Short mmCIF file of C-alpha atoms in Angstrom, two decimals:
data_model
loop_
_atom_site.label_atom_id
_atom_site.label_comp_id
_atom_site.label_asym_id
_atom_site.label_seq_id
_atom_site.Cartn_x
_atom_site.Cartn_y
_atom_site.Cartn_z
CA UNK A 328 165.09 262.29 156.56
CA UNK A 329 165.75 263.09 153.17
CA UNK A 330 163.80 259.95 152.28
CA UNK A 331 161.08 261.29 154.53
CA UNK A 332 160.72 264.75 152.91
CA UNK A 333 160.73 263.29 149.54
CA UNK A 334 157.83 260.83 150.02
CA UNK A 335 156.09 263.91 151.52
CA UNK A 336 156.90 266.19 148.80
CA UNK A 337 155.66 263.54 146.43
CA UNK A 338 152.31 263.12 148.19
CA UNK A 339 151.90 266.87 148.25
CA UNK A 340 152.67 266.78 144.48
CA UNK A 341 150.05 263.89 143.84
CA UNK A 342 147.50 265.97 146.01
CA UNK A 343 147.94 269.14 144.15
CA UNK A 344 147.71 267.43 140.86
CA UNK A 345 144.70 265.56 141.93
CA UNK A 346 143.10 268.88 142.81
CA UNK A 347 144.10 270.79 139.83
CA UNK A 348 143.40 268.11 137.25
CA UNK A 349 139.78 269.24 137.18
CA UNK A 350 140.61 272.86 136.30
CA UNK A 351 142.68 271.93 133.08
CA UNK A 352 141.43 273.09 130.25
CA UNK A 353 140.27 271.00 127.29
CA UNK A 354 141.45 271.56 123.75
CA UNK A 355 138.03 273.55 123.24
CA UNK A 356 138.71 275.77 126.32
CA UNK A 357 136.48 274.30 128.85
CA UNK A 358 137.37 273.55 132.51
CA UNK A 359 135.43 270.91 134.08
CA UNK A 360 133.64 272.23 137.26
CA UNK A 361 132.45 268.73 138.56
CA UNK A 362 135.52 266.20 139.02
CA UNK A 363 132.93 263.13 139.09
CA UNK A 364 133.81 262.16 142.63
CA UNK A 365 132.91 264.91 144.64
CA UNK A 366 131.76 268.49 144.77
CA UNK A 367 134.99 270.04 145.65
CA UNK A 368 134.63 273.67 144.01
CA UNK A 369 130.95 273.73 145.32
CA UNK A 370 129.01 274.47 148.56
CA UNK A 371 125.54 273.58 149.33
CA UNK A 372 122.36 275.26 150.73
CA UNK A 373 119.13 274.29 151.59
CA UNK A 374 116.01 276.17 153.16
CA UNK A 375 116.15 274.24 156.11
CA UNK A 376 119.82 275.17 156.76
CA UNK A 377 120.70 271.34 157.71
CA UNK A 378 124.08 270.98 156.45
CA UNK A 379 123.71 267.18 156.99
CA UNK A 380 120.25 266.89 155.03
CA UNK A 381 122.08 268.82 152.28
CA UNK A 382 124.60 266.46 151.58
CA UNK A 383 121.99 263.77 151.06
CA UNK A 384 120.04 265.80 148.90
CA UNK A 385 123.16 266.49 146.87
CA UNK A 386 125.21 263.13 146.33
CA UNK A 387 127.60 262.02 144.37
CA UNK A 388 127.66 258.31 142.37
CA UNK A 389 128.75 256.93 139.17
CA UNK A 390 130.32 260.21 137.92
CA UNK A 391 127.01 262.41 138.54
CA UNK A 392 125.49 264.46 140.98
CA UNK A 393 122.30 262.95 141.66
CA UNK A 394 119.69 264.78 143.60
CA UNK A 395 117.08 263.20 145.87
CA UNK A 396 119.01 259.71 145.40
CA UNK A 397 118.48 256.38 147.32
CA UNK A 398 118.24 257.74 150.74
CA UNK A 399 114.74 259.32 149.85
CA UNK A 400 111.54 257.57 149.18
CA UNK A 401 109.77 257.72 146.24
CA UNK A 402 107.52 260.56 147.51
CA UNK A 403 109.42 263.07 149.69
CA UNK A 404 106.87 265.25 152.03
CA UNK A 405 105.08 266.01 148.73
CA UNK A 406 102.44 268.78 148.94
CA UNK A 407 103.07 269.27 152.92
CA UNK A 408 103.84 272.86 152.46
CA UNK A 409 107.23 272.25 154.26
CA UNK A 410 109.82 272.54 151.01
CA UNK A 411 112.72 272.14 153.35
CA UNK A 412 114.63 270.35 150.78
CA UNK A 413 114.55 273.14 148.35
CA UNK A 414 118.23 273.94 147.74
CA UNK A 415 121.03 274.79 145.52
CA UNK A 416 124.60 273.54 145.28
CA UNK A 417 126.94 276.86 144.42
CA UNK A 418 130.30 277.44 142.94
CA UNK A 419 132.62 279.02 145.13
CA UNK A 420 133.96 281.34 142.35
CA UNK A 421 132.23 284.25 140.48
CA UNK A 422 131.94 284.39 136.74
CA UNK A 423 130.93 286.95 134.40
CA UNK A 424 131.55 286.41 130.59
CA UNK A 425 131.35 282.65 129.76
CA UNK A 426 129.80 279.56 128.09
CA UNK A 427 128.23 277.32 130.63
CA UNK A 428 127.08 273.73 129.76
CA UNK A 429 125.48 270.91 132.15
CA UNK A 430 123.38 267.93 131.06
CA UNK A 431 120.19 266.71 133.08
CA UNK A 432 117.73 263.96 132.94
CA UNK A 433 115.09 263.23 135.54
CA UNK A 434 114.64 260.20 137.96
CA UNK A 435 111.31 258.80 139.39
CA UNK A 436 111.51 260.24 143.06
CA UNK A 437 109.45 263.57 143.58
CA UNK A 438 109.62 265.98 146.62
CA UNK A 439 108.19 269.21 148.24
CA UNK A 440 105.60 271.21 146.10
CA UNK A 441 105.64 268.78 143.20
CA UNK A 442 101.66 269.17 142.38
CA UNK A 443 102.20 272.85 141.23
CA UNK A 444 105.94 272.60 140.00
CA UNK A 445 106.16 269.05 138.19
CA UNK A 446 109.60 267.91 137.44
CA UNK A 447 111.08 271.45 138.47
CA UNK A 448 114.89 272.31 138.88
CA UNK A 449 116.92 274.99 137.04
CA UNK A 450 120.36 276.51 137.03
CA UNK A 451 121.05 280.13 138.30
CA UNK A 452 123.45 282.52 137.42
CA UNK A 453 124.65 286.00 138.23
CA UNK A 454 123.83 284.94 141.74
CA UNK A 455 124.67 288.05 144.09
CA UNK A 456 123.49 286.35 147.19
CA UNK A 457 123.01 282.69 148.00
CA UNK A 458 119.46 282.79 149.56
CA UNK A 459 116.82 280.13 148.67
CA UNK A 460 116.10 281.35 146.49
CA UNK A 461 118.68 283.41 145.44
CA UNK A 462 118.97 286.72 143.40
CA UNK A 463 120.14 285.88 140.02
CA UNK A 464 118.85 284.81 136.46
CA UNK A 465 117.31 281.44 135.90
CA UNK A 466 117.50 279.12 133.30
CA UNK A 467 114.25 277.17 134.30
CA UNK A 468 115.04 273.24 133.94
CA UNK A 469 111.50 271.92 134.30
CA UNK A 470 109.13 269.37 132.44
CA UNK A 471 105.39 269.57 132.91
CA UNK A 472 104.14 265.75 132.79
CA UNK A 473 100.33 266.75 132.70
CA UNK A 474 100.36 269.01 129.47
CA UNK A 475 103.59 267.13 128.29
CA UNK A 476 105.30 270.30 127.84
CA UNK A 477 108.72 271.64 127.89
CA UNK A 478 109.49 274.51 130.19
CA UNK A 479 113.40 274.01 130.30
CA UNK A 480 115.20 277.07 128.87
CA UNK A 481 112.56 279.71 130.25
CA UNK A 482 113.75 282.95 131.72
CA UNK A 483 112.97 283.34 135.13
CA UNK A 484 113.42 286.97 136.63
CA UNK A 485 113.27 287.03 140.60
CA UNK A 486 113.15 290.18 142.31
CA UNK A 487 116.22 292.20 142.31
CA UNK A 488 116.85 290.98 138.71
CA UNK A 489 116.55 292.97 135.60
CA UNK A 490 116.75 292.47 131.93
CA UNK A 491 114.86 292.97 128.40
CA UNK A 492 113.81 289.95 127.10
CA UNK A 493 114.03 289.42 123.14
CA UNK A 494 110.19 288.96 122.29
CA UNK A 495 107.20 289.63 119.85
CA UNK A 496 105.52 293.11 119.50
CA UNK A 497 102.96 292.22 122.23
CA UNK A 498 105.64 291.14 124.81
CA UNK A 499 103.91 287.88 125.10
CA UNK A 500 106.31 285.18 123.75
CA UNK A 501 109.83 284.89 122.78
CA UNK A 502 110.93 285.49 119.19
CA UNK A 503 114.15 285.05 117.81
CA UNK A 504 116.03 287.92 116.42
CA UNK A 505 116.09 286.64 112.86
CA UNK A 506 112.26 286.66 112.93
CA UNK A 507 111.92 289.88 114.36
CA UNK A 508 112.35 289.90 118.18
CA UNK A 509 113.27 293.03 119.90
CA UNK A 510 114.02 293.71 123.62
CA UNK A 511 111.17 294.55 125.84
CA UNK A 512 111.00 294.43 129.90
CA UNK A 513 108.22 291.78 129.41
CA UNK A 514 105.42 291.39 131.78
CA UNK A 515 105.86 288.94 135.01
CA UNK A 516 108.70 286.99 136.33
CA UNK A 517 108.65 284.12 134.13
CA UNK A 518 109.50 284.14 130.17
CA UNK A 519 108.98 281.13 128.29
CA UNK A 520 111.30 279.97 125.77
CA UNK A 521 110.97 278.70 122.27
CA UNK A 522 108.31 275.78 122.06
CA UNK A 523 110.23 272.79 121.04
CA UNK A 524 109.85 269.04 120.77
CA UNK A 525 113.60 268.53 120.95
CA UNK A 526 113.96 267.42 124.34
CA UNK A 527 114.02 264.65 126.48
CA UNK A 528 111.58 263.65 129.32
CA UNK A 529 110.77 260.70 131.26
CA UNK A 530 112.79 258.56 129.20
CA UNK A 531 116.32 258.30 131.24
CA UNK A 532 117.88 260.13 128.41
CA UNK A 533 120.09 263.15 128.90
CA UNK A 534 119.38 267.10 127.90
CA UNK A 535 122.10 269.07 126.88
CA UNK A 536 121.67 272.49 128.44
CA UNK A 537 124.03 275.67 127.61
CA UNK A 538 124.09 279.49 128.70
CA UNK A 539 125.96 281.98 126.80
CA UNK A 540 126.55 284.67 128.68
CA UNK A 541 128.11 287.98 128.28
CA UNK A 542 128.59 289.91 131.60
CA UNK A 543 125.46 292.55 131.72
CA UNK A 544 125.21 292.69 127.79
CA UNK A 545 123.32 289.55 127.08
CA UNK A 546 122.45 285.79 127.53
CA UNK A 547 121.62 283.01 125.35
CA UNK A 548 119.59 280.08 126.13
CA UNK A 549 120.12 276.89 124.26
CA UNK A 550 118.75 273.23 124.62
CA UNK A 551 120.13 270.30 122.77
CA UNK A 552 121.86 272.80 120.63
CA UNK A 553 118.77 274.76 119.96
CA UNK A 554 118.37 278.72 120.76
CA UNK A 555 115.37 278.81 123.22
CA UNK A 556 115.63 282.13 124.76
CA UNK A 557 117.55 285.29 124.74
CA UNK A 558 117.78 288.27 127.03
CA UNK A 559 119.76 291.51 127.22
CA UNK A 560 120.90 294.37 129.56
CA UNK A 561 121.24 292.05 132.51
CA UNK A 562 121.46 293.00 136.03
CA UNK A 563 123.36 291.60 137.74
CA UNK A 564 126.07 291.27 135.47
CA UNK A 565 128.02 288.76 137.43
CA UNK A 566 127.88 286.25 140.03
CA UNK A 567 128.09 282.50 141.27
CA UNK A 568 126.39 279.59 139.42
CA UNK A 569 123.97 277.24 141.03
CA UNK A 570 122.18 274.04 140.33
CA UNK A 571 118.93 273.28 142.05
CA UNK A 572 117.21 270.66 143.85
CA UNK A 573 113.17 271.49 144.06
CA UNK A 574 110.44 268.73 143.34
CA UNK A 575 112.17 265.85 141.70
CA UNK A 576 115.01 263.37 141.48
CA UNK A 577 117.55 265.05 138.73
CA UNK A 578 120.89 263.73 137.86
CA UNK A 579 123.56 266.32 136.63
CA UNK A 580 126.93 265.64 134.70
CA UNK A 581 129.49 266.99 132.23
CA UNK A 582 129.29 270.27 134.11
CA UNK A 583 132.00 272.68 132.68
CA UNK A 584 132.43 276.33 131.51
CA UNK A 585 134.46 278.38 129.08
CA UNK A 586 135.47 281.81 130.18
CA UNK A 587 135.41 284.54 127.58
CA UNK A 588 138.26 286.91 127.85
CA UNK A 589 136.85 289.29 125.02
CA UNK A 590 133.39 290.31 124.00
CA UNK A 591 131.56 288.34 121.31
CA UNK A 592 128.77 289.26 119.40
CA UNK A 593 125.51 287.39 120.13
CA UNK A 594 124.97 286.90 116.59
CA UNK A 595 127.96 284.33 116.55
CA UNK A 596 125.89 281.96 118.70
CA UNK A 597 122.51 282.04 117.45
CA UNK A 598 122.78 279.18 114.70
CA UNK A 599 121.14 276.42 115.87
CA UNK A 600 123.05 273.28 116.03
CA UNK A 601 119.93 270.65 116.98
CA UNK A 602 121.13 267.38 118.54
CA UNK A 603 119.03 264.75 119.54
CA UNK A 604 120.29 262.48 122.71
#
C-alpha cells in the first residue's frame, strides 16, 4: 500500500512539474505561454463553432503552432464568402500590464477572403469578449504580396475600442514622438504603422513581434526590434490575448509574456533595437 501511495504521489508530482514547467520565469522575467507540445492554457474558437475543425485550424507540430496545416488543401474555400475558419486561439488568463512577444512566419496555403486581405492574421489583446471577431485592440499581422507592403504592426480599432493614436498633425500617419507625434483619435479603424523594410515576407524566415502595453495608459508595437506604432488612453485596459487564423497559413512560436508589477514610462521602450532574422 505504501509503495502504491509512493508511486501515485510520484506520478502526481511529475504531472504537476510537467504542467508548471512552461510557466516558470526565465532569467529575464518572461513566462512561456506555449509549451511547444499542445495548447494547454489556451482555448479555441472559430466562426462556425465547430470545435473539431478548430483543432485542425490550430495544430501543433515541431514546437510551433501551425494555422491551416497539412490537413488543409493549398486553397481552402478561397473567396467563397463562407470564411467559416476565421478564428482565434485565446489565453485563458487576462492580462493588463505586460510585454508580450511572439514570432511568426508565413506558409504557402491560402484560405477564406484572401483576395481582399492577403496573408492576414493578427494578435488581439485587451479582449473583453471572445467573439469572432472580438472587442479588443489588434496588432495586425499582414503582408500584401501584390504591393510588397508590410502591414504587421498596424493598429486596428474595432467597434467598442477606443485609443488615441500617436500621429502627425493631420491625423493621417504614425509619427514617432521623437519626431513630433501627438495623440489624436485618428480617422477610421485602421492605423498604419511606420513604413519599414525590416520585415520577412514569403521567404520562410521569422519575424519577432512585441507588444508593450501598460494597462489603459499606452501600447507600443514593435517589429523585429523597431518601434512601429503607438497609442495611448486605451479602452479597454485589460483582457485576454488571442492569436488569429484568417486568410493564410501561418506559424507561431516563442510565445511569451512578462507581466509588469509597476508602471514604466513609455519613453523607456522607444529606443529601437532593429534586428534581422
